PDB file of C-alpha atoms in Angstrom:
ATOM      1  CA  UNK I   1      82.991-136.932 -37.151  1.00  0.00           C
ATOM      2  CA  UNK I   2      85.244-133.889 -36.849  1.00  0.00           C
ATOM      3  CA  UNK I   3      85.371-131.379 -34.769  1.00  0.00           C
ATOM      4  CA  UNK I   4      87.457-128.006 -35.824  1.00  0.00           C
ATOM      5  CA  UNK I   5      88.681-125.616 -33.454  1.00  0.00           C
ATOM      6  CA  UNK I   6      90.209-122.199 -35.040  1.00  0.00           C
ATOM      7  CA  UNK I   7      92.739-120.179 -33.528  1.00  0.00           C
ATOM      8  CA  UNK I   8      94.700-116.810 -33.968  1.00  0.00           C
ATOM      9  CA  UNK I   9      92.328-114.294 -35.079  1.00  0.00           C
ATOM     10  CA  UNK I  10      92.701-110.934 -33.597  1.00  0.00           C
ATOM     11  CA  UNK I  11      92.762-107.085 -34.484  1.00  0.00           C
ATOM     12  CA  UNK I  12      95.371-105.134 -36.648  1.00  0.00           C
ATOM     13  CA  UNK I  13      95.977-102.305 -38.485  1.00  0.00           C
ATOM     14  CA  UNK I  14      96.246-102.584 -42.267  1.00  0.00           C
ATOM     15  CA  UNK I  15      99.002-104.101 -43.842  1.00  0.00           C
ATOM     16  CA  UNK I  16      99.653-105.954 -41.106  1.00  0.00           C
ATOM     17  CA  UNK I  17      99.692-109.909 -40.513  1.00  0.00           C
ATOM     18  CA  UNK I  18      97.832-112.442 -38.231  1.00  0.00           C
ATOM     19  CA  UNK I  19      97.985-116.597 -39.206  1.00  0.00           C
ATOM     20  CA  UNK I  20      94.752-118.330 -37.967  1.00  0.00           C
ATOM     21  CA  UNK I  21      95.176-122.247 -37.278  1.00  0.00           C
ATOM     22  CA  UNK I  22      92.877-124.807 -37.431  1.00  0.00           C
ATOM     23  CA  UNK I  23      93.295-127.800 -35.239  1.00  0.00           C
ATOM     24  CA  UNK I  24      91.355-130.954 -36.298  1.00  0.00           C
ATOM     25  CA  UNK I  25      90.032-133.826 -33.846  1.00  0.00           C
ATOM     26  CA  UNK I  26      88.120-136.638 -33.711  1.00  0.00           C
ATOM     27  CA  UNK I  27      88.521-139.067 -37.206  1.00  0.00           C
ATOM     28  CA  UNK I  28      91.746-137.756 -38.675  1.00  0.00           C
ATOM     29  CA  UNK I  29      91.301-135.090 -41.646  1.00  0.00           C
ATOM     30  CA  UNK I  30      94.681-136.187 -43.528  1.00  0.00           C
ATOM     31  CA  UNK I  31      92.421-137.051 -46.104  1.00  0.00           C
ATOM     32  CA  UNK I  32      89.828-134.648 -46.597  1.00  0.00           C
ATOM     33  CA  UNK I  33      90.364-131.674 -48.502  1.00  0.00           C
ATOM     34  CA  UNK I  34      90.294-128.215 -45.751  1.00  0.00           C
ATOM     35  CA  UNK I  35      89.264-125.117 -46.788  1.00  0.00           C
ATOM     36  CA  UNK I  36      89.131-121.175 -45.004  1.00  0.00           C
ATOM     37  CA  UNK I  37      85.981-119.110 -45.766  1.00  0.00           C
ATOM     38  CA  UNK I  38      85.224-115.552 -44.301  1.00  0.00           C
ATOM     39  CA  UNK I  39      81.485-113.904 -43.495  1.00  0.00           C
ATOM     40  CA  UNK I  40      81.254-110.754 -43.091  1.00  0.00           C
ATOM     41  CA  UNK I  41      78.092-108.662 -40.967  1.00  0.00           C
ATOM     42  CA  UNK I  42      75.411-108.535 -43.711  1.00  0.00           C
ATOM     43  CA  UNK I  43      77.611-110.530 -46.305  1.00  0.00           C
ATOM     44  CA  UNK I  44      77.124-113.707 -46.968  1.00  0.00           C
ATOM     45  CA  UNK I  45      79.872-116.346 -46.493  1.00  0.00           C
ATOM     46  CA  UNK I  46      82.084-116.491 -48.886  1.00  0.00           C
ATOM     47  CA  UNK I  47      85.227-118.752 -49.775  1.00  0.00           C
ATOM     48  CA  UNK I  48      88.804-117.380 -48.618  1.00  0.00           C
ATOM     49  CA  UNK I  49      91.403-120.341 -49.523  1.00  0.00           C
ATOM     50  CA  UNK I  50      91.153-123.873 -49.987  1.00  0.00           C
ATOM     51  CA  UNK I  51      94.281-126.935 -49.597  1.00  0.00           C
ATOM     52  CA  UNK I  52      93.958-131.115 -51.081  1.00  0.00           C
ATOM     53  CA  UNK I  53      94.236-133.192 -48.910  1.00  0.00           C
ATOM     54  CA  UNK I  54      97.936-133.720 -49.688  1.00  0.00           C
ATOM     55  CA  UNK I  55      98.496-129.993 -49.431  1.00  0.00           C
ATOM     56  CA  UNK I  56      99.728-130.591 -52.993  1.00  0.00           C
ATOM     57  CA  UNK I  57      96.779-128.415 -54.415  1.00  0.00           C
ATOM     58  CA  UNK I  58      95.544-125.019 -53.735  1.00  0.00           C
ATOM     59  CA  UNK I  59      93.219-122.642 -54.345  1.00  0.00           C
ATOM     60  CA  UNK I  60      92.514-119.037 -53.405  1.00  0.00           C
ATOM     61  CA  UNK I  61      89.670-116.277 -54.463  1.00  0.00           C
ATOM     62  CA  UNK I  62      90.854-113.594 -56.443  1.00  0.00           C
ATOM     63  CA  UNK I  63      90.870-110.997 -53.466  1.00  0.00           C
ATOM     64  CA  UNK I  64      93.143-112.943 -51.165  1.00  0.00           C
ATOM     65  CA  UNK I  65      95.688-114.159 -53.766  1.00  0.00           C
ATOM     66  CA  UNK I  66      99.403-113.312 -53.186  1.00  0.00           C
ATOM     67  CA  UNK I  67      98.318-112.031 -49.750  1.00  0.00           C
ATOM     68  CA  UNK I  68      97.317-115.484 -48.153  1.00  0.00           C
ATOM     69  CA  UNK I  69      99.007-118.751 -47.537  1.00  0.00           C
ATOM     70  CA  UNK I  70      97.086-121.640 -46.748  1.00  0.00           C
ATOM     71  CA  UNK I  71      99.161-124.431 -45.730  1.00  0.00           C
ATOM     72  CA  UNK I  72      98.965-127.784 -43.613  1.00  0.00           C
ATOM     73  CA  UNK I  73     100.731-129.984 -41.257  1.00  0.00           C
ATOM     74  CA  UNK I  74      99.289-133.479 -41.703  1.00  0.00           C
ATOM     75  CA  UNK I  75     101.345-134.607 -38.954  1.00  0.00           C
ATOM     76  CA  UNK I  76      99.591-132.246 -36.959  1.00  0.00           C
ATOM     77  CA  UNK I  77      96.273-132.263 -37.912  1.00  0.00           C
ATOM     78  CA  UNK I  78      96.349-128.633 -38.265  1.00  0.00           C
ATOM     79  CA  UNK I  79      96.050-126.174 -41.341  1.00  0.00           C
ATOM     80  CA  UNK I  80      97.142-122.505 -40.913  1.00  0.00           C
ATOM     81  CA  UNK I  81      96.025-119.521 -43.263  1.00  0.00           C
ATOM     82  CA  UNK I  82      98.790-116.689 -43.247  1.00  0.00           C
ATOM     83  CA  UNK I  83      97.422-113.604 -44.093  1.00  0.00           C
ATOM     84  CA  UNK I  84      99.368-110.398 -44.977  1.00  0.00           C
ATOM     85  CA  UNK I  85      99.230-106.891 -46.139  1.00  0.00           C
ATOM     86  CA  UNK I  86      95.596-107.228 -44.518  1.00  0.00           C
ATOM     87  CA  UNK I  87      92.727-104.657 -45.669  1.00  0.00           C
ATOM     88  CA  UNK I  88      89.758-103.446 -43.752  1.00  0.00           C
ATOM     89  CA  UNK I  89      87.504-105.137 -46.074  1.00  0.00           C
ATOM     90  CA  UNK I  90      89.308-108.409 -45.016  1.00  0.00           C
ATOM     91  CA  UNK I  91      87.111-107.654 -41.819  1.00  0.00           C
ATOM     92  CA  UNK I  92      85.052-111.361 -41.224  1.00  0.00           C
ATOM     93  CA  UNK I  93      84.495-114.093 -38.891  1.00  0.00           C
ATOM     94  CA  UNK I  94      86.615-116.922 -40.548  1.00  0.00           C
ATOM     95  CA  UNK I  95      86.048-120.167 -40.620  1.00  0.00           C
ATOM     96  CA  UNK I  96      87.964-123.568 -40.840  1.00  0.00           C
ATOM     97  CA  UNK I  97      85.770-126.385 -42.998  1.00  0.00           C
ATOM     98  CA  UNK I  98      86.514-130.026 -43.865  1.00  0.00           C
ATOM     99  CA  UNK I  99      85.484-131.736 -46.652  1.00  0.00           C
ATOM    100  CA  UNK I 100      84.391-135.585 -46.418  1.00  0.00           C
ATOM    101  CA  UNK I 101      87.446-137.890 -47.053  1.00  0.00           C
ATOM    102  CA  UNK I 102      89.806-137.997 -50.245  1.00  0.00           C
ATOM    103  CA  UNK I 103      87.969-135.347 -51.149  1.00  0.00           C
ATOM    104  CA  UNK I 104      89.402-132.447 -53.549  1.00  0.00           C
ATOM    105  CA  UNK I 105      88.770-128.460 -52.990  1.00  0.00           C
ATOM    106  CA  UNK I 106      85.830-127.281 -53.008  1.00  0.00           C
ATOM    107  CA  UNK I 107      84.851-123.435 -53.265  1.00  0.00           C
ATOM    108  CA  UNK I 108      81.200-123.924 -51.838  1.00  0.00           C
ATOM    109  CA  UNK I 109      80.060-123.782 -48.463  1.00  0.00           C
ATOM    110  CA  UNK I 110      77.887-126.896 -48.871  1.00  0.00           C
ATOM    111  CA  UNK I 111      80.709-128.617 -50.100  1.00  0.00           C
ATOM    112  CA  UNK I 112      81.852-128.903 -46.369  1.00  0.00           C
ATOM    113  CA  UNK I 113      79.949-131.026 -43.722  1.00  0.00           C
ATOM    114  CA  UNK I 114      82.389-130.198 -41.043  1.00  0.00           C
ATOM    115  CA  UNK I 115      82.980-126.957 -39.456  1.00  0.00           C
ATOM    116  CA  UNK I 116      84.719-125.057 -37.126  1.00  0.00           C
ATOM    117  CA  UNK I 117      82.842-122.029 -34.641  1.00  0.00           C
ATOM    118  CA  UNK I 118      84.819-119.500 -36.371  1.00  0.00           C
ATOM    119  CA  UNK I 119      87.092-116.373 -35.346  1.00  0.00           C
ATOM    120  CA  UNK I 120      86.911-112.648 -35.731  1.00  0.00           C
ATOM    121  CA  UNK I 121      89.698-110.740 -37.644  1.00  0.00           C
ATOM    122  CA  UNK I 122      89.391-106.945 -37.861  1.00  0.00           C
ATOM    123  CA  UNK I 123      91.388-104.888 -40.060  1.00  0.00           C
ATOM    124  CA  UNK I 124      91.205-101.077 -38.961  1.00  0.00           C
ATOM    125  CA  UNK I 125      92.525 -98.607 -41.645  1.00  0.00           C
TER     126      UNK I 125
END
């Protein structure tokens, strides 16, 4: 089992920044693929960013890409999502998912077993 815990969301005006962490415990998630999705209210959830397992690989949807970072410290059992020049439609809770082990990215929510509870970013205009 693991058990995610996301931190860092928050409220900011657009164009600003905020970088959400995700802190993994329990069996270590070195080798699972970790990925960032995003639901918004009446939206369904949707993938944000995604990192291998040897944060070799990446992958980002369209909307997010040269805007947010996803990144991870192994060492740490932590992977971080930097997100700038924010817009109000990146307005979601966000959520931290891990994949089952040696597993590569995957852009679908069933894709992930293992999630975290999620936290709010708002982007005012």
């Amino acid at each position: 089992q693991v058990q995610l815990v996301e931190y860092g969301g928050g409220a900011v005006q657009a164009g600003g920044s905020l970088r959400l962490s995700c802190v993994a415990s329990g069996r270590s998630s070195s080798s699972s693929a970790m990925g960032w999705f995003r639901q918004a209210p009446g939206k369904e959830r949707e993938f944000v960013a995604g990192i291998s397992w040897s944060g070799g690989s990446t992958s980002y949807t369209d909307s997010v890409k040269g805007r947010f970072t996803i990144s991870r410290d192994n060492a740490k059992n932590t992977v971080y999502l930097q997100m700038n020049s924010l817009k109000p439609e990146d307005t979601a809770v966000y959520y931290c998912a891990a994949s089952r082990l040696s597993a590569s990215i995957g852009t679908y929510s069933d894709y992930y077993p293992y999630w975290g509870q999620g936290t709010q970013v708002t982007v005012s205009s």
